[in-house]
Each structure stands twice: as C-alpha cells, then as structure tokens.
C-alpha cells in the first residue's frame, strides 16, 4: 500500500483521554510504543447509525466513506481532478495539467469549512443505539491494522505514570479487494497512487531519472511496501 502520512501521538493523561468517535479516510497501521489504548470499533456498514456531522453519500466496498461536499473523491481517496491533471488530461477547469496533486484530503463547502469534520460523530460511543462490533485493548509493543472507514473511539491510558506514545502509518486504501496474490500484488485498480509515489521518489532523488526511472521507482516502492526502505 502507498503511504499517505506518518503520525506520532503522545500524551500523559491519567484519567483516560478520548479521541472522540470518528473514522479515518486511510487504512491505519497503528503501533503502540508506551502506555495502553482501548479501542471501540464499528464497521463502515454502521454509518447510518453513527450520527456523523457529515451527510454520507457513498460507502465504498473498501470502507472509504464519501460525504456531501466531497464530490469527485474516488474509492482510493484520490480526487478525479488530480488524477486527470497528473496524467495530463484536461480536467475541464481551463488549467494546464502539471503532474502535481493539489487537492486537500477532505473537501468541504465554504459554509462548512469551520464546522466539525464530517467523519466525526455527534455523540460518544456509549450514547449510540448500537453496540461496538469489537472492543480491543492494546499494550506497549502491540499493533492494530484498521481499514479505512472503521469508526473508532480511542481511550488513552498511562500505566504507572508513564506517558502514552504511539506511531501510526496512514495508507491509501486499496480498491482491488481480490483475496490472495492478485489483491496483494496489485492492491489498486488504478495505477494513480503507485505512480504518484514513484514520481515523488524520482523528484526527491531516491531513484535516478531516465529510461529506467519508472522501473527503479517501482522497485523502491516494492521495497518500501515490504518494510525494507524504513
């Protein structure tokens, strides 16, 4: 999977700080380094019961949820205008394609730009009319993989006065949901995110330009995907 962002989370609450009930737009590989975390989990199919601030218009098979005001967002999280521009296609806006990706992940109407994020819920988990599908408690040294669109309320705890510390990788959600080698080797139905990632490696000098640049960039992506580059 193509990485989107890496985050470091830390805190020292002794009472149990809550993340609030929400979902992410990416697949989430979460690694707890210190402390303890309690997860209450709800699948994307529960969206009608979740009382989100946003009005959901689509729940894709991979769990990616699209809200009103996010028109143009594909199942893999890309924006169709960015896809067209990256591949040099006229996006209808009169702008010259430049190969860059410029859309913000969450696109909101101006009237909602200062409102709560659409992926957050108006209530806490305990106030929903449905129970969580899963309850998980993570301890230091353990990890959790959470696909896009899974609602979660996370309570952070510190044990023995130690701060809680976590690292997570957000990954662009896959759209090829075939089981086995087919889905593993080619997780996206579109080549957009692998191509964007490969072009970034070339731009940053990780791989060389020239006739072999795409192949070498793809090899670097493969090494990163299997954990050899970090």
Tab-separated table of C-alpha atoms in Angstrom:
chain	number	residue	atom	x	y	z
A	1	UNK	CA	0.000	0.000	0.000
A	2	UNK	CA	1.134	3.548	-0.717
A	3	UNK	CA	1.884	5.594	2.427
A	4	UNK	CA	-0.034	8.850	2.851
A	5	UNK	CA	1.199	10.158	6.215
A	6	UNK	CA	3.088	9.121	9.331
A	7	UNK	CA	1.953	10.435	12.728
A	8	UNK	CA	3.326	10.405	16.261
A	9	UNK	CA	0.773	10.604	19.088
A	10	UNK	CA	1.699	11.316	22.698
A	11	UNK	CA	0.057	12.323	25.956
A	12	UNK	CA	0.154	11.887	29.713
A	13	UNK	CA	-3.485	11.869	30.826
A	14	UNK	CA	-4.143	9.742	33.915
A	15	UNK	CA	-7.939	9.964	33.595
A	16	UNK	CA	-8.184	8.430	30.098
A	17	UNK	CA	-8.166	10.924	27.235
A	18	UNK	CA	-10.616	10.164	24.413
A	19	UNK	CA	-10.088	10.702	20.686
A	20	UNK	CA	-13.798	11.184	20.118
A	21	UNK	CA	-15.764	8.777	17.939
A	22	UNK	CA	-14.745	9.094	14.282
A	23	UNK	CA	-13.294	7.282	11.282
A	24	UNK	CA	-10.205	7.867	9.158
A	25	UNK	CA	-10.059	8.142	5.365
A	26	UNK	CA	-6.991	5.894	5.121
A	27	UNK	CA	-6.043	2.397	6.157
A	28	UNK	CA	-4.334	2.760	9.527
A	29	UNK	CA	-1.402	0.690	10.794
A	30	UNK	CA	-1.183	1.656	14.465
A	31	UNK	CA	1.792	0.789	16.699
A	32	UNK	CA	1.639	1.429	20.449
A	33	UNK	CA	5.043	2.239	21.919
A	34	UNK	CA	4.101	3.085	25.506
A	35	UNK	CA	1.006	3.082	27.697
A	36	UNK	CA	-2.317	1.458	26.943
A	37	UNK	CA	-5.096	2.184	24.415
A	38	UNK	CA	-8.679	0.974	24.415
A	39	UNK	CA	-10.463	0.845	21.026
A	40	UNK	CA	-14.220	0.595	20.465
A	41	UNK	CA	-14.719	-0.340	16.795
A	42	UNK	CA	-17.656	-0.092	14.368
A	43	UNK	CA	-17.511	-1.169	10.681
A	44	UNK	CA	-18.321	1.254	7.821
A	45	UNK	CA	-21.658	-0.530	7.327
A	46	UNK	CA	-22.782	1.009	10.647
A	47	UNK	CA	-22.501	4.524	9.148
A	48	UNK	CA	-26.285	5.188	9.190
A	49	UNK	CA	-26.253	4.662	12.974
A	50	UNK	CA	-23.160	6.743	13.740
A	51	UNK	CA	-24.691	10.256	13.828
A	52	UNK	CA	-21.828	11.865	11.891
A	53	UNK	CA	-21.625	15.610	11.352
A	54	UNK	CA	-21.365	14.969	7.624
A	55	UNK	CA	-24.040	13.528	5.365
A	56	UNK	CA	-22.650	10.355	3.810
A	57	UNK	CA	-23.435	9.863	0.119
A	58	UNK	CA	-21.341	6.758	-0.651
A	59	UNK	CA	-19.791	3.934	1.363
A	60	UNK	CA	-17.394	2.151	-0.998
A	61	UNK	CA	-16.755	-1.621	-0.699
A	62	UNK	CA	-13.253	-0.892	0.692
A	63	UNK	CA	-14.797	1.168	3.524
A	64	UNK	CA	-13.975	4.617	2.099
A	65	UNK	CA	-16.850	6.933	3.065
A	66	UNK	CA	-17.649	9.997	0.935
A	67	UNK	CA	-19.702	12.901	2.299
A	68	UNK	CA	-21.739	15.651	0.719
A	69	UNK	CA	-19.311	18.308	-0.463
A	70	UNK	CA	-16.614	15.754	-1.340
A	71	UNK	CA	-17.788	15.122	-4.894
A	72	UNK	CA	-15.006	13.823	-7.120
A	73	UNK	CA	-13.366	11.680	-4.420
A	74	UNK	CA	-12.721	8.137	-5.669
A	75	UNK	CA	-12.746	4.910	-3.662
A	76	UNK	CA	-8.943	5.034	-3.282
A	77	UNK	CA	-9.129	8.550	-1.817
A	78	UNK	CA	-7.823	10.319	-4.914
A	79	UNK	CA	-9.654	13.296	-6.377
A	80	UNK	CA	-10.582	12.826	-10.028
A	81	UNK	CA	-9.314	16.321	-10.934
A	82	UNK	CA	-5.908	15.367	-9.521
A	83	UNK	CA	-5.907	12.104	-11.468
A	84	UNK	CA	-6.718	13.927	-14.718
A	85	UNK	CA	-4.092	16.591	-14.079
A	86	UNK	CA	-1.390	14.082	-13.136
A	87	UNK	CA	-1.845	12.167	-16.391
A	88	UNK	CA	-2.062	15.333	-18.485
A	89	UNK	CA	-5.772	15.148	-19.218
A	90	UNK	CA	-7.859	18.304	-19.454
A	91	UNK	CA	-9.888	18.492	-16.247
A	92	UNK	CA	-12.365	20.966	-17.702
A	93	UNK	CA	-11.249	23.825	-15.442
A	94	UNK	CA	-9.139	25.535	-18.065
A	95	UNK	CA	-5.889	24.875	-16.214
A	96	UNK	CA	-2.839	23.331	-17.810
A	97	UNK	CA	-2.041	19.859	-16.459
A	98	UNK	CA	1.147	19.967	-14.409
A	99	UNK	CA	1.501	16.464	-12.944
A	100	UNK	CA	1.068	17.684	-9.368
A	101	UNK	CA	-1.504	16.562	-6.835
A	102	UNK	CA	-3.041	19.514	-5.064
A	103	UNK	CA	-6.372	18.651	-3.534
A	104	UNK	CA	-6.869	18.597	0.211
A	105	UNK	CA	-7.962	15.185	1.505
A	106	UNK	CA	-11.324	16.438	2.772
A	107	UNK	CA	-13.153	18.897	0.517
A	108	UNK	CA	-15.916	20.836	2.237
A	109	UNK	CA	-18.352	23.517	1.060
A	110	UNK	CA	-17.387	27.006	2.234
A	111	UNK	CA	-20.357	27.080	4.593
A	112	UNK	CA	-18.960	24.053	6.443
A	113	UNK	CA	-15.264	24.911	6.369
A	114	UNK	CA	-15.242	25.905	10.059
A	115	UNK	CA	-17.608	23.158	11.198
A	116	UNK	CA	-16.785	19.842	12.822
A	117	UNK	CA	-15.151	17.314	10.459
A	118	UNK	CA	-17.810	15.253	8.651
A	119	UNK	CA	-16.154	11.989	9.736
A	120	UNK	CA	-16.680	12.744	13.454
A	121	UNK	CA	-19.773	11.674	15.376
A	122	UNK	CA	-22.043	13.977	17.336
A	123	UNK	CA	-22.132	11.613	20.311
A	124	UNK	CA	-19.804	9.303	22.211
A	125	UNK	CA	-19.861	5.550	21.686
A	126	UNK	CA	-21.829	4.975	24.894
A	127	UNK	CA	-24.689	7.101	23.537
A	128	UNK	CA	-25.193	5.179	20.277
A	129	UNK	CA	-28.127	2.812	19.828
A	130	UNK	CA	-25.778	0.074	18.531
A	131	UNK	CA	-23.012	-1.685	20.481
A	132	UNK	CA	-19.439	-1.755	19.165
A	133	UNK	CA	-18.594	-4.649	16.879
A	134	UNK	CA	-15.270	-5.118	18.665
A	135	UNK	CA	-13.501	-3.968	21.808
A	136	UNK	CA	-9.704	-4.089	21.733
A	137	UNK	CA	-7.094	-3.113	24.306
A	138	UNK	CA	-3.574	-2.509	23.048
A	139	UNK	CA	-0.475	-2.654	25.249
A	140	UNK	CA	3.022	-1.369	24.554
A	141	UNK	CA	4.646	-3.354	21.754
A	142	UNK	CA	1.332	-4.349	20.136
A	143	UNK	CA	-0.152	-3.073	16.868
A	144	UNK	CA	-3.534	-2.797	15.171
A	145	UNK	CA	-4.483	-2.604	11.480
A	146	UNK	CA	-7.651	-0.585	10.987
A	147	UNK	CA	-9.082	-0.354	7.431
A	148	UNK	CA	-10.461	2.925	6.084
A	149	UNK	CA	-13.932	3.852	7.265
A	150	UNK	CA	-13.884	1.872	10.517
A	151	UNK	CA	-15.273	4.107	13.254
A	152	UNK	CA	-13.264	4.100	16.456
A	153	UNK	CA	-13.239	5.760	19.826
A	154	UNK	CA	-9.815	5.501	21.446
A	155	UNK	CA	-9.187	5.973	25.145
A	156	UNK	CA	-5.534	6.597	26.038
A	157	UNK	CA	-4.281	5.398	29.396
A	158	UNK	CA	-0.885	5.577	31.052
A	159	UNK	CA	0.286	2.798	33.317
A	160	UNK	CA	2.353	3.585	36.361
A	161	UNK	CA	2.717	7.260	35.484
A	162	UNK	CA	4.288	6.553	32.086
A	163	UNK	CA	3.150	8.660	29.126
A	164	UNK	CA	1.280	7.002	26.266
A	165	UNK	CA	3.099	7.119	22.934
A	166	UNK	CA	2.006	5.723	19.569
A	167	UNK	CA	3.101	5.775	15.936
A	168	UNK	CA	0.806	5.204	13.009
A	169	UNK	CA	1.030	4.949	9.241
A	170	UNK	CA	-1.890	6.151	7.137
A	171	UNK	CA	-2.007	4.243	3.851
A	172	UNK	CA	-4.040	4.971	0.721
A	173	UNK	CA	-6.966	2.484	0.858
A	174	UNK	CA	-6.799	-0.391	-1.652
A	175	UNK	CA	-9.526	-0.904	-4.243
A	176	UNK	CA	-8.563	-4.340	-5.538
A	177	UNK	CA	-10.305	-6.488	-2.943
A	178	UNK	CA	-9.498	-9.858	-4.500
A	179	UNK	CA	-8.168	-12.357	-1.998
A	180	UNK	CA	-4.804	-13.994	-2.381
A	181	UNK	CA	-1.875	-12.995	-4.566
A	182	UNK	CA	-3.922	-10.925	-7.036
A	183	UNK	CA	-5.047	-8.374	-4.478
A	184	UNK	CA	-1.730	-8.431	-2.615
A	185	UNK	CA	0.476	-7.798	-5.649
A	186	UNK	CA	-1.783	-5.128	-7.158
A	187	UNK	CA	-3.823	-3.512	-4.363
A	188	UNK	CA	-5.174	-0.667	-6.538
A	189	UNK	CA	-7.434	-0.919	-9.570
A	190	UNK	CA	-5.915	2.376	-10.749
A	191	UNK	CA	-2.173	2.993	-11.056
A	192	UNK	CA	-2.557	6.581	-9.779
A	193	UNK	CA	-1.193	6.248	-6.221
A	194	UNK	CA	1.756	3.969	-7.170
A	195	UNK	CA	2.611	6.391	-9.998
A	196	UNK	CA	2.382	9.428	-7.687
A	197	UNK	CA	4.597	7.692	-5.146
A	198	UNK	CA	7.117	6.618	-7.788
A	199	UNK	CA	7.299	10.147	-9.263
A	200	UNK	CA	7.994	11.502	-5.771
A	201	UNK	CA	10.926	9.114	-5.390
A	202	UNK	CA	12.350	10.392	-8.682
A	203	UNK	CA	11.752	14.024	-7.709
A	204	UNK	CA	13.471	13.565	-4.344
A	205	UNK	CA	16.450	11.782	-5.827
A	206	UNK	CA	15.729	8.411	-4.233
A	207	UNK	CA	15.910	6.828	-7.689
A	208	UNK	CA	17.510	8.092	-10.903
A	209	UNK	CA	15.803	9.673	-13.883
A	210	UNK	CA	15.973	8.317	-17.404
A	211	UNK	CA	14.624	5.316	-19.235
A	212	UNK	CA	14.857	3.079	-16.174
A	213	UNK	CA	13.462	5.608	-13.698
A	214	UNK	CA	9.933	4.177	-13.637
A	215	UNK	CA	11.242	0.641	-13.141
A	216	UNK	CA	13.674	1.667	-10.397
A	217	UNK	CA	10.996	3.774	-8.716
A	218	UNK	CA	8.620	0.811	-8.805
A	219	UNK	CA	11.308	-1.376	-7.246
A	220	UNK	CA	11.830	1.193	-4.485
A	221	UNK	CA	8.072	1.264	-3.895
A	222	UNK	CA	8.052	-2.531	-3.624
A	223	UNK	CA	10.909	-2.461	-1.126
A	224	UNK	CA	9.080	0.174	0.914
A	225	UNK	CA	5.880	-1.837	0.808
A	226	UNK	CA	7.670	-4.826	2.311
A	227	UNK	CA	9.343	-2.715	5.004
A	228	UNK	CA	12.892	-2.700	3.637
A	229	UNK	CA	13.180	1.009	2.957
A	230	UNK	CA	12.408	2.188	6.519
